[in-house]
Amino acid sequence: MDYKKYIAERIKIDGVVSEEIYSAIAFPPNTEMGDYALPCFKFSKILRKSPALIAEGIKNSYDCDGVISEVSAVNGYVNFKINKQGLTREVICEIVEKGTSYGSSDIGKGKTICIDYSSVNIAKPFHIGHLSTTVIGGSLYKIYNFLGYKVVGINHLGDYGTQFGKLISAYKHWGNREEVQKGGIHAINSLYVRFNEEATPEMEQEAREYFRLIESGDKETNELFEWFKSMTLSYVQKIYEKLNIKFDSYAGERFYTDKMQPVVDELREKGLLKESEGAQIVDLEEYSMPPCLILRSDGASLYATRDLAAAIYRKNTYDFYKCLYVVAYQQNLHFKQVFKVLELMGKEWAKDLIHVAYGMVSLEDGAMSTRKGKVVWLEDVISKCVEKAYAVISEKNPDADNKEKIAETVGMGALIFGALYNNKIKDIVFSYDKVLSFEGETSVYVQYTCARAKSVLAKSGTEGSLPGNYEPNAEEYEVIKTLASFGEVVNEAGEKYEPSLVARYAVDLAQKFNKFYIECKILTAGEDEKNFRLALTKATLQTLENALKLLGIGVPEKM
Ligand code: ARG
C-alpha cells in the first residue's frame, strides 16, 4: 500500500492539492520520530501562518486509525507513525497476494512512453560504451511496464551515412564473401578500419558513389548494405538476449530518408530556415546555442535532420506521453538543439522529449580509447565477467551443480548491476573484482541473499504464515518497512529516469534482511515466531526477485 498516498488523502490544506501534499511527504531522518513526515514550511506562504501552527493544526485534525497509530507535530513537521502490527500484516499479505507483480501499479495506464536506447551503429563494434544506454534503457523499459505504461522500445539504428559507401568500397577491394560471412561483424569492422587507414583518393570518390547508389535504391549495393546490416543485427541480438533486452522497433536513421523533406518544408514555411555558407540552418543564437544544421551545402541531411523527422514520426505513430532518449551526455547539445527546433516549430509536445543522459564507462585498465584502436568489445567483457563469476562460484561452492548456469546468471547480473548501480550521470570505472564481490554493494550480494532465503525456506519445507497480531521486533520491522516502500521506489525510479534507485533499494533490502537473519533465529524459534520469520523470508525473496527483474537480472536457485 502507498502510505504516502494514504496519509496525503487524509489531510486537507486550503489551496493545496492532494498531489502536492503527497510529494512533500518524506522519511524523517530518524525513525524514532515517525515513519513519515510532512514538512509544513512551503505551505506557510499560502496559509499565512507559521509552519509550527500549520503542523499543529494538521495534527489536531488528523484521525488515527488501524493504519496510522500516532501523529505528532514538532518544529513545523507533522510526524506519522504507522501501526506496526497493521503494517506488518498488510505488507506480508500484499506480497503473498501479488507475488511477481508486487510493487507494480497502474499509474501509467493509457499512456505510452517511447524509449530510444542502445541505438547501435551498423558495422561498428558494440563496445563497452554502449553498455549503459542498453541496460539503462532496458531497465526503464521494464520499470514503466511495471508502472502500467505501454512502452515502445526503439533501436534508432545508425544505418545512414557515407561510411556505408566506404564499407562497400573496402569490401569490393579487399573483402570476399566467405571470409566476411565467417568473421561477421568483426570482419566488416576490419574492412572499415582498413578503409580509413589505406583508402586512396579514388576509393574515397568511389565510396561517395556507392553511398549515392544506396540512396538511389540500386539493387546490388543495397543488397550488400542489407547483408552488413543483418550481420550486425544478428550479432547484437545475441548480446540483447544475454542482457534480457528487447525492442519493439528497429526503425533507424535510414527509415527517415523519405520523411525529412516534409520537415525541411515545414521549417521553411515557418520561416525558421536560414542559409549560411550554402548550408541550411536554424539559427539558435538567441538561445545561446550554435545553429542546428539541417542540410549541408550539397543538400545532404544530417543527424539532427533525421532526429527531427524521427520525433515527429514517433508522435504521430505512438502519440507518446513521453519520449526518452537514453544517450551519453556527449550529445547534450545535439538534443537541446533538436528539442528547441521542435519547440520553435510550434510542437507543444517538444516538452515531452527527454534526454536521459548518462556518464562514461571505462575499464579499470583504461582500455577504452578508440583512438589507439583499442576498442573493448562488449562481448569480450561479457565473457570475462561470466568466466570470473565461474571462478568465484567454484571457490565458494566447489560442489555446486550447474556451475555454468549459475556463473552465467551471476556474471551477467554483475555486469548489468555494475552499470546501473551509480547515479546514471556519473562516469564509472568498471572493475571486474568489484562487481563480482560477495561483500560489496553488488548484485552478487543480493543474489546470494536470495539463495540464502531459498535455502532457509527449502529446509523448513513451508513458506511460513502470519500469526494473528504479530508485534515485530526491531530487525523484523526494519525489513517490513523496507518491503513496504518498494512500490514508492519503483515509482520514483520511473519519475527520475533512474534505475539505480531500484538497484540501491535491492542492496538496502538485502542488508536489512541479513541483519535480521544474523540477529534472529528462524528455524529454531518458537512456533509463531518461526512462522512469521519464514513468511518474512519469503516476502523478502519475492521482493528482491522483483527488484532484480526490473534491472534485467535473474536469481540462481543455489549459490
Ligand atoms: N547511434 C547513435 C550513437 O551511437 C545514437 C543514437 C541515439 N538516438 C538518437 N535518436 N539520436 O551515437
Coordinates of C-alpha atoms and ligand atoms in Angstrom, one line a residue:
M1 CA 0.0 0.0 0.0
D2 CA 1.1 3.5 -0.7
Y3 CA 1.3 5.1 2.8
K4 CA 2.2 8.5 1.5
K5 CA -1.0 8.4 -0.5
Y6 CA -3.0 7.2 2.4
I7 CA -1.7 10.0 4.6
A8 CA -2.0 12.7 1.9
E9 CA -5.6 11.8 1.2
R10 CA -6.5 12.3 4.8
I11 CA -5.0 15.8 5.1
K12 CA -6.8 18.9 4.0
I13 CA -4.9 22.1 3.5
D14 CA -6.8 25.0 1.9
G15 CA -5.5 25.9 -1.5
V16 CA -3.1 22.9 -1.7
V17 CA -4.0 19.8 -3.8
S18 CA -3.5 16.3 -2.5
E19 CA -0.7 15.6 -5.1
E20 CA 1.3 18.4 -3.7
I21 CA 0.9 17.1 -0.1
Y22 CA 1.8 13.6 -1.4
S23 CA 5.0 14.7 -3.0
A24 CA 6.0 16.7 0.1
I25 CA 5.8 13.7 2.4
A26 CA 9.2 12.3 3.2
F27 CA 11.0 10.0 5.5
P28 CA 12.1 11.6 8.8
P29 CA 15.9 11.4 9.5
N30 CA 15.3 9.2 12.5
T31 CA 12.7 6.6 12.7
E32 CA 12.0 7.3 16.4
M33 CA 10.2 10.4 15.3
G34 CA 8.0 8.6 12.9
D35 CA 7.8 6.6 9.7
Y36 CA 6.7 9.6 7.5
A37 CA 6.9 13.3 8.0
L38 CA 5.2 16.3 6.3
P39 CA 7.3 19.5 6.4
C40 CA 4.9 22.4 6.5
F41 CA 7.4 25.2 5.6
K42 CA 6.3 25.5 2.0
F43 CA 2.6 26.0 2.9
S44 CA 3.4 28.9 5.1
K45 CA 3.1 31.5 2.4
I46 CA -0.3 30.3 1.1
L47 CA -1.8 30.0 4.5
R48 CA -0.1 33.0 6.0
K49 CA 0.7 31.0 9.2
S50 CA 3.9 29.8 10.7
P51 CA 4.9 26.2 9.8
A52 CA 4.6 25.2 13.5
L53 CA 1.0 26.4 13.6
I54 CA 0.1 24.6 10.4
A55 CA 1.7 21.4 11.7
E56 CA -0.2 21.7 14.9
G57 CA -3.5 22.2 13.0
I58 CA -2.9 19.2 10.8
K59 CA -2.0 17.1 13.8
N60 CA -5.2 18.0 15.7
S61 CA -7.5 17.3 12.8
Y62 CA -5.9 14.0 11.8
D63 CA -7.9 10.9 12.8
C64 CA -5.7 8.0 13.8
D65 CA -6.8 4.5 12.7
G66 CA -5.5 1.0 12.2
V67 CA -3.0 2.3 9.7
I68 CA -1.6 5.4 11.3
S69 CA -1.3 5.0 15.1
E70 CA 0.3 8.2 16.2
V71 CA 0.7 11.8 14.9
S72 CA 2.8 14.4 16.4
A73 CA 3.8 18.0 15.5
V74 CA 7.4 19.0 16.0
N75 CA 9.1 22.2 14.7
G76 CA 7.0 22.6 11.7
Y77 CA 6.9 19.0 10.8
V78 CA 4.0 16.6 11.3
N79 CA 5.3 13.1 12.0
F80 CA 3.3 10.0 11.4
K81 CA 3.8 6.6 13.0
I82 CA 2.5 3.6 11.2
N83 CA 0.6 1.0 13.2
K84 CA 3.3 -1.7 13.3
Q85 CA 1.0 -4.7 13.5
G86 CA -1.2 -3.4 10.9
L87 CA 1.6 -2.6 8.5
T88 CA 3.2 -6.0 9.1
R89 CA 0.0 -7.8 8.3
E90 CA -0.7 -5.7 5.3
V91 CA 2.8 -5.9 3.7
I92 CA 3.1 -9.7 4.1
C93 CA -0.4 -10.3 2.8
E94 CA 0.0 -8.0 -0.2
I95 CA 3.3 -9.7 -1.2
V96 CA 1.8 -13.1 -0.9
E97 CA -1.2 -12.0 -3.0
K98 CA 0.6 -10.1 -5.7
G99 CA 3.7 -12.2 -6.0
T100 CA 5.7 -11.3 -9.1
S101 CA 3.6 -8.1 -9.5
Y102 CA 4.3 -6.8 -6.0
G103 CA 5.4 -3.2 -6.4
S104 CA 3.7 -2.6 -9.7
S105 CA 1.0 -0.1 -10.3
D106 CA -1.4 1.2 -12.9
I107 CA -0.3 4.8 -12.7
G108 CA 0.7 4.8 -16.4
K109 CA -2.5 3.3 -17.6
G110 CA -3.5 4.6 -21.0
K111 CA -0.1 6.4 -21.5
T112 CA 2.7 5.4 -23.9
I113 CA 6.4 6.0 -23.3
C114 CA 8.8 5.7 -26.2
I115 CA 12.4 4.8 -25.2
D116 CA 15.2 5.3 -27.7
Y117 CA 18.0 3.2 -26.4
S118 CA 21.1 1.2 -27.3
S119 CA 20.7 2.6 -30.9
V120 CA 23.7 0.8 -32.3
N121 CA 25.6 1.7 -35.4
I122 CA 25.7 -0.8 -38.2
A123 CA 29.1 -2.3 -38.9
K124 CA 30.6 -0.7 -35.9
P125 CA 31.7 -2.5 -32.7
F126 CA 29.3 -2.8 -29.9
H127 CA 31.7 -1.7 -27.2
I128 CA 31.6 -1.1 -23.5
G129 CA 30.4 2.4 -24.2
H130 CA 27.1 1.0 -25.4
L131 CA 26.6 -0.9 -22.2
S132 CA 25.0 1.9 -20.2
T133 CA 22.4 3.0 -22.8
T134 CA 21.5 -0.6 -23.3
V135 CA 21.0 -1.5 -19.7
I136 CA 19.6 1.8 -18.5
G137 CA 17.1 1.9 -21.4
G138 CA 16.3 -1.8 -20.9
S139 CA 15.6 -1.3 -17.2
L140 CA 13.5 1.8 -17.8
Y141 CA 11.5 -0.3 -20.2
K142 CA 10.7 -2.8 -17.6
I143 CA 10.1 -0.2 -14.9
Y144 CA 7.5 1.7 -17.0
N145 CA 5.8 -1.6 -18.0
F146 CA 5.6 -2.4 -14.3
L147 CA 4.0 1.0 -13.7
G148 CA 1.3 0.3 -16.2
Y149 CA 2.6 2.3 -19.2
K150 CA 2.6 1.0 -22.7
V151 CA 6.3 1.1 -23.6
V152 CA 7.8 1.2 -27.1
G153 CA 11.5 0.3 -27.2
I154 CA 13.2 1.8 -30.2
N155 CA 16.6 1.0 -31.5
H156 CA 17.4 4.1 -33.6
L157 CA 20.0 2.3 -35.7
G158 CA 22.9 4.2 -37.1
D159 CA 22.4 2.9 -40.6
Y160 CA 22.7 6.1 -42.6
G161 CA 25.7 7.9 -43.9
T162 CA 28.7 8.0 -46.2
Q163 CA 30.6 5.4 -44.0
F164 CA 28.5 2.7 -45.7
G165 CA 29.8 3.8 -49.1
K166 CA 33.3 3.4 -47.6
L167 CA 32.5 0.0 -46.3
I168 CA 31.2 -1.2 -49.7
S169 CA 34.2 0.2 -51.5
A170 CA 36.5 -1.6 -49.0
Y171 CA 34.6 -4.8 -49.4
K172 CA 34.9 -4.6 -53.2
H173 CA 38.6 -4.2 -53.0
W174 CA 39.7 -6.4 -50.2
G175 CA 36.8 -8.5 -49.0
N176 CA 35.3 -11.8 -50.0
R177 CA 32.0 -13.4 -49.2
E178 CA 33.2 -16.4 -47.3
E179 CA 35.6 -14.5 -45.0
V180 CA 33.0 -11.9 -44.2
Q181 CA 30.3 -14.5 -43.6
K182 CA 32.6 -16.3 -41.3
G183 CA 34.1 -13.3 -39.5
G184 CA 30.8 -11.5 -39.1
I185 CA 30.8 -8.0 -37.6
H186 CA 34.5 -8.2 -36.8
A187 CA 35.4 -8.8 -40.4
I188 CA 33.1 -5.9 -41.5
N189 CA 34.7 -3.7 -38.9
S190 CA 38.2 -4.5 -40.0
L191 CA 37.3 -3.6 -43.6
Y192 CA 36.0 -0.3 -42.4
V193 CA 39.1 0.4 -40.3
R194 CA 41.3 -0.6 -43.2
F195 CA 39.5 1.8 -45.5
N196 CA 40.1 4.7 -43.1
E197 CA 43.8 3.8 -43.0
E198 CA 44.5 2.9 -46.6
A199 CA 41.9 4.4 -48.9
T200 CA 43.2 6.2 -51.9
P201 CA 41.5 9.4 -53.2
E202 CA 40.0 7.3 -56.0
M203 CA 38.5 5.0 -53.4
E204 CA 37.1 8.0 -51.5
Q205 CA 35.4 9.1 -54.7
E206 CA 34.1 5.6 -55.3
A207 CA 32.8 5.5 -51.7
R208 CA 30.7 8.6 -52.3
E209 CA 29.4 7.0 -55.4
Y210 CA 28.4 3.8 -53.5
F211 CA 26.6 5.9 -50.9
R212 CA 24.7 7.6 -53.7
L213 CA 23.8 4.2 -55.1
I214 CA 22.5 3.1 -51.7
E215 CA 20.4 6.2 -51.6
S216 CA 19.0 5.9 -55.1
G217 CA 18.0 2.3 -54.4
D218 CA 20.5 0.5 -56.6
K219 CA 19.8 -3.2 -56.1
E220 CA 23.3 -4.7 -55.8
T221 CA 24.6 -2.0 -53.5
N222 CA 21.5 -2.3 -51.3
E223 CA 21.8 -6.0 -51.1
L224 CA 25.4 -5.6 -49.8
F225 CA 24.3 -3.0 -47.3
E226 CA 21.4 -5.1 -46.1
W227 CA 23.8 -8.0 -45.7
F228 CA 26.1 -6.0 -43.5
K229 CA 23.1 -4.7 -41.6
S230 CA 21.6 -8.1 -40.9
M231 CA 25.0 -9.4 -39.8
T232 CA 25.3 -6.6 -37.3
L233 CA 21.8 -7.1 -36.0
S234 CA 22.2 -10.9 -35.5
Y235 CA 25.4 -10.1 -33.6
V236 CA 23.8 -7.6 -31.3
Q237 CA 20.7 -9.7 -30.9
K238 CA 22.8 -12.3 -29.1
I239 CA 24.0 -9.7 -26.7
Y240 CA 20.5 -8.4 -26.1
E241 CA 19.3 -11.9 -25.3
K242 CA 22.0 -12.2 -22.6
L243 CA 21.1 -8.8 -21.3
N244 CA 17.4 -9.6 -21.3
I245 CA 16.6 -6.7 -23.5
K246 CA 14.1 -6.3 -26.3
F247 CA 12.9 -3.7 -28.8
D248 CA 9.6 -3.1 -30.5
S249 CA 11.1 -1.1 -33.4
Y250 CA 14.3 -1.1 -35.2
A251 CA 13.4 2.0 -37.3
G252 CA 16.9 3.5 -37.7
E253 CA 18.1 6.7 -39.3
R254 CA 17.6 5.3 -42.7
F255 CA 14.0 4.8 -42.1
Y256 CA 13.6 8.6 -42.2
T257 CA 15.1 9.0 -45.6
D258 CA 11.7 9.9 -47.2
K259 CA 10.4 11.7 -44.1
M260 CA 12.9 14.5 -43.9
Q261 CA 11.7 16.6 -46.9
P262 CA 8.4 17.4 -45.2
V263 CA 10.3 18.6 -42.1
V264 CA 12.5 20.8 -44.2
D265 CA 9.5 22.2 -46.0
E266 CA 7.7 22.9 -42.7
L267 CA 10.8 24.6 -41.3
R268 CA 11.0 26.8 -44.4
E269 CA 7.2 27.6 -44.3
K270 CA 7.5 28.6 -40.7
G271 CA 10.4 30.9 -41.6
L272 CA 12.9 29.1 -39.4
L273 CA 15.3 28.0 -42.2
K274 CA 18.3 30.3 -42.9
E275 CA 21.1 30.0 -45.4
S276 CA 24.6 30.1 -44.1
E277 CA 27.6 29.4 -46.2
G278 CA 25.5 27.5 -48.6
A279 CA 24.0 25.3 -45.8
Q280 CA 20.5 25.4 -44.4
I281 CA 20.4 26.0 -40.7
V282 CA 18.1 27.0 -37.9
D283 CA 19.7 29.9 -36.0
L284 CA 19.7 29.3 -32.3
E285 CA 21.8 32.2 -31.2
E286 CA 19.0 33.7 -29.2
Y287 CA 19.1 30.6 -27.1
S288 CA 22.9 30.7 -26.7
M289 CA 23.4 27.6 -28.9
P290 CA 25.2 27.1 -32.1
P291 CA 23.0 26.8 -35.2
C292 CA 21.3 23.5 -35.8
L293 CA 22.4 22.2 -39.2
I294 CA 19.6 20.9 -41.4
L295 CA 21.0 20.5 -44.8
R296 CA 24.6 20.6 -45.9
S297 CA 25.6 22.8 -48.9
D298 CA 25.4 19.7 -51.1
G299 CA 21.8 19.1 -50.0
A300 CA 22.7 16.1 -47.7
S301 CA 20.7 15.7 -44.5
L302 CA 22.3 15.5 -41.1
Y303 CA 22.0 13.5 -37.8
A304 CA 19.7 16.3 -36.4
T305 CA 17.5 16.4 -39.5
R306 CA 16.8 12.7 -39.0
D307 CA 16.1 13.2 -35.3
L308 CA 13.6 15.9 -36.1
A309 CA 11.8 13.6 -38.6
A310 CA 12.0 10.7 -36.0
A311 CA 10.5 12.8 -33.2
I312 CA 7.6 13.9 -35.4
Y313 CA 7.1 10.3 -36.7
R314 CA 7.0 8.9 -33.2
K315 CA 4.5 11.5 -32.0
N316 CA 2.2 10.7 -35.0
T317 CA 2.6 7.0 -34.7
Y318 CA 2.6 6.4 -30.9
D319 CA 1.1 9.6 -29.5
F320 CA 3.6 9.3 -26.7
Y321 CA 3.2 10.8 -23.3
K322 CA 6.9 11.0 -23.1
C323 CA 9.7 10.1 -25.5
L324 CA 13.1 9.3 -23.8
Y325 CA 16.5 9.3 -25.4
V326 CA 19.0 7.3 -23.5
V327 CA 22.2 8.7 -24.9
A328 CA 25.5 9.7 -23.4
Y329 CA 26.0 13.2 -22.2
Q330 CA 28.4 13.9 -25.1
Q331 CA 25.2 14.5 -27.1
N332 CA 23.7 17.1 -24.7
L333 CA 23.9 19.9 -27.2
H334 CA 22.5 17.8 -30.0
F335 CA 19.3 17.0 -28.1
K336 CA 19.0 20.6 -26.7
Q337 CA 19.1 21.8 -30.3
V338 CA 16.7 19.3 -31.7
F339 CA 14.2 19.8 -28.9
K340 CA 14.5 23.6 -29.3
V341 CA 13.9 23.5 -33.0
L342 CA 10.7 21.4 -32.5
E343 CA 9.5 23.9 -29.9
L344 CA 10.1 26.7 -32.4
M345 CA 8.1 24.7 -35.0
G346 CA 5.3 25.0 -32.5
K347 CA 5.2 21.4 -31.4
E348 CA 3.8 21.8 -28.0
W349 CA 4.8 18.2 -27.2
A350 CA 8.5 19.1 -27.5
K351 CA 8.4 19.4 -23.7
D352 CA 7.8 15.7 -23.5
L353 CA 11.0 14.8 -25.2
I354 CA 13.6 13.9 -22.6
H355 CA 17.3 13.3 -23.0
V356 CA 18.2 10.8 -20.3
A357 CA 21.9 11.4 -20.3
Y358 CA 24.5 9.1 -18.7
G359 CA 28.2 9.1 -18.0
M360 CA 31.1 7.3 -19.5
V361 CA 32.1 3.7 -18.7
S362 CA 35.7 2.8 -18.8
L363 CA 37.5 -0.3 -17.7
E364 CA 39.9 -0.3 -14.8
D365 CA 42.9 -0.7 -17.1
G366 CA 41.9 2.3 -19.2
A367 CA 41.5 0.2 -22.3
M368 CA 38.7 2.1 -23.8
S369 CA 40.3 4.6 -26.1
T370 CA 39.1 4.2 -29.7
R371 CA 41.9 6.5 -30.9
K372 CA 44.5 3.9 -30.1
G373 CA 42.3 1.4 -31.9
K374 CA 41.9 -0.4 -28.6
V375 CA 38.2 -0.8 -28.6
V376 CA 36.8 -3.1 -25.9
W377 CA 34.1 -5.2 -27.5
L378 CA 31.2 -5.8 -25.1
E379 CA 31.1 -9.5 -25.9
D380 CA 34.6 -9.8 -24.5
V381 CA 33.6 -8.0 -21.3
I382 CA 30.6 -10.4 -21.1
S383 CA 32.8 -13.5 -21.5
K384 CA 35.3 -12.3 -19.0
C385 CA 32.5 -11.5 -16.4
V386 CA 31.0 -14.9 -16.8
E387 CA 34.4 -16.6 -16.6
K388 CA 35.3 -14.7 -13.5
A389 CA 31.9 -15.5 -12.0
Y390 CA 32.6 -19.1 -12.6
A391 CA 35.9 -18.9 -10.7
V392 CA 34.2 -17.0 -7.8
I393 CA 31.4 -19.6 -7.6
S394 CA 33.7 -22.5 -7.8
E395 CA 35.7 -21.1 -4.9
K396 CA 32.7 -20.5 -2.7
N397 CA 30.9 -23.7 -3.5
P398 CA 33.1 -26.2 -5.4
D399 CA 30.4 -29.0 -5.5
A400 CA 27.5 -26.9 -6.8
D401 CA 25.6 -28.5 -9.6
N402 CA 25.1 -26.4 -12.8
K403 CA 28.0 -24.1 -12.1
E404 CA 28.0 -22.9 -15.7
K405 CA 24.4 -21.8 -15.5
I406 CA 24.9 -20.1 -12.1
A407 CA 28.0 -18.3 -13.5
E408 CA 26.0 -17.0 -16.4
T409 CA 23.3 -15.5 -14.2
V410 CA 25.8 -14.2 -11.7
G411 CA 28.3 -12.8 -14.3
M412 CA 25.6 -11.1 -16.4
G413 CA 24.0 -9.8 -13.3
A414 CA 27.3 -8.3 -12.1
L415 CA 27.8 -6.6 -15.4
I416 CA 24.3 -5.1 -15.5
F417 CA 24.3 -4.1 -11.9
G418 CA 27.8 -2.6 -12.2
A419 CA 26.5 -0.3 -14.9
L420 CA 23.2 0.5 -13.1
Y421 CA 24.2 1.0 -9.5
N422 CA 25.5 4.5 -9.8
N423 CA 23.5 7.6 -10.4
K424 CA 23.5 7.5 -14.2
I425 CA 25.2 10.8 -14.9
K426 CA 28.4 9.7 -13.1
D427 CA 31.4 8.4 -15.1
I428 CA 32.2 5.0 -13.9
V429 CA 35.3 2.9 -14.0
F430 CA 34.3 -0.7 -14.3
S431 CA 36.2 -3.2 -12.2
Y432 CA 35.5 -7.0 -12.5
D433 CA 36.6 -7.7 -9.0
K434 CA 34.4 -5.0 -7.5
V435 CA 31.2 -6.0 -9.3
L436 CA 31.8 -9.7 -8.5
S437 CA 32.4 -9.2 -4.8
F438 CA 30.1 -11.1 -2.4
E439 CA 30.6 -8.4 0.2
G440 CA 30.1 -5.1 -1.6
E441 CA 27.0 -3.3 -2.9
T442 CA 26.7 -5.8 -5.8
S443 CA 24.1 -8.0 -7.5
V444 CA 26.2 -10.9 -6.3
Y445 CA 25.4 -9.9 -2.7
V446 CA 21.8 -9.5 -3.5
Q447 CA 21.6 -12.9 -5.4
Y448 CA 23.5 -14.5 -2.5
T449 CA 20.9 -13.2 -0.1
C450 CA 18.1 -14.7 -2.3
A451 CA 19.9 -18.0 -2.4
R452 CA 20.2 -17.9 1.4
A453 CA 16.5 -17.2 1.7
K454 CA 15.7 -20.0 -0.7
S455 CA 17.8 -22.4 1.3
V456 CA 16.1 -21.5 4.6
L457 CA 12.6 -22.0 3.0
A458 CA 13.7 -25.3 1.5
K459 CA 14.9 -26.5 4.8
S460 CA 11.7 -25.6 6.6
G461 CA 9.6 -27.1 3.8
T462 CA 7.0 -24.3 4.2
E463 CA 6.5 -20.7 3.3
G464 CA 5.5 -19.7 6.8
S465 CA 2.3 -17.9 7.8
L466 CA 1.2 -14.9 9.6
P467 CA 0.2 -15.4 13.3
G468 CA -2.7 -13.2 14.4
N469 CA -1.5 -9.8 15.8
Y470 CA 2.2 -10.2 15.5
E471 CA 4.3 -7.5 17.0
P472 CA 7.6 -7.4 15.1
N473 CA 10.9 -6.8 16.8
A474 CA 13.3 -4.0 15.6
E475 CA 15.1 -6.1 13.0
E476 CA 12.0 -7.6 11.6
Y477 CA 10.3 -4.2 11.5
E478 CA 13.1 -2.6 9.5
V479 CA 12.7 -5.3 6.9
I480 CA 8.9 -4.8 6.9
K481 CA 9.2 -1.1 6.4
T482 CA 11.7 -1.5 3.6
L483 CA 9.4 -4.1 1.9
A484 CA 6.6 -1.6 2.2
S485 CA 8.4 1.1 0.4
F486 CA 9.2 -0.9 -2.8
G487 CA 6.3 0.5 -4.8
E488 CA 7.3 4.1 -4.0
V489 CA 10.9 3.4 -5.0
V490 CA 9.8 1.9 -8.4
N491 CA 7.6 4.9 -8.9
E492 CA 10.4 7.4 -8.1
A493 CA 12.8 5.5 -10.4
G494 CA 10.4 6.0 -13.2
E495 CA 9.8 9.6 -12.4
K496 CA 13.5 10.4 -12.2
Y497 CA 14.6 8.0 -15.1
E498 CA 16.9 6.4 -12.5
P499 CA 17.1 2.6 -12.4
S500 CA 19.9 3.0 -9.9
L501 CA 17.2 3.7 -7.2
V502 CA 15.9 0.2 -7.7
A503 CA 19.5 -1.3 -7.6
R504 CA 20.2 0.6 -4.4
Y505 CA 16.9 -0.5 -2.9
A506 CA 17.8 -4.1 -3.6
V507 CA 21.1 -3.8 -1.7
D508 CA 19.4 -1.9 1.1
L509 CA 16.7 -4.6 1.5
A510 CA 19.3 -7.4 1.3
Q511 CA 21.4 -5.7 4.0
K512 CA 18.4 -5.3 6.3
F513 CA 17.3 -8.9 5.7
N514 CA 20.8 -10.1 6.5
K515 CA 20.9 -8.1 9.7
F516 CA 17.6 -9.8 10.7
Y517 CA 19.0 -13.2 9.6
I518 CA 22.0 -12.8 11.8
E519 CA 20.2 -11.5 14.8
C520 CA 17.1 -13.7 14.8
K521 CA 16.8 -17.4 14.8
I522 CA 14.4 -18.7 12.2
L523 CA 14.1 -22.5 12.1
T524 CA 14.7 -23.0 15.8
A525 CA 12.5 -20.2 17.0
G526 CA 9.1 -20.7 18.8
E527 CA 6.1 -21.7 16.6
D528 CA 4.6 -18.2 16.0
E529 CA 8.0 -16.5 15.5
K530 CA 9.2 -19.2 13.2
N531 CA 6.1 -19.0 11.0
F532 CA 6.3 -15.2 10.9
R533 CA 10.0 -15.3 10.1
L534 CA 9.6 -17.7 7.3
A535 CA 6.8 -15.6 5.9
L536 CA 9.1 -12.6 6.1
T537 CA 11.9 -14.5 4.4
K538 CA 9.6 -15.5 1.6
A539 CA 8.3 -11.9 1.2
T540 CA 11.9 -10.6 1.1
L541 CA 12.9 -13.2 -1.5
Q542 CA 9.9 -12.2 -3.7
T543 CA 10.6 -8.5 -3.4
L544 CA 14.3 -8.9 -4.2
E545 CA 13.5 -11.1 -7.2
N546 CA 11.0 -8.4 -8.4
A547 CA 13.6 -5.7 -8.0
L548 CA 16.3 -7.6 -9.8
K549 CA 14.0 -8.5 -12.6
L550 CA 13.3 -4.8 -13.2
L551 CA 17.0 -4.5 -13.8
G552 CA 17.1 -7.5 -16.1
I553 CA 18.9 -9.7 -13.6
G554 CA 17.9 -13.2 -12.6
V555 CA 18.4 -15.2 -9.4
P556 CA 20.1 -18.6 -9.4
E557 CA 18.5 -21.5 -7.5
K558 CA 21.6 -22.0 -5.4
M559 CA 24.9 -20.3 -5.0
Ligands
ARG1 N1 23.7 5.8 -33.0 C1 24.0 7.0 -32.1 C2 25.4 6.8 -31.5 O1 25.9 5.8 -31.4 C3 23.0 7.1 -31.0 C4 21.6 7.4 -31.5 C5 20.8 8.0 -30.3 N2 19.4 8.2 -30.7 C6 19.0 9.3 -31.4 N3 17.7 9.4 -31.7 N4 19.8 10.2 -31.8 O2 25.9 7.8 -31.1

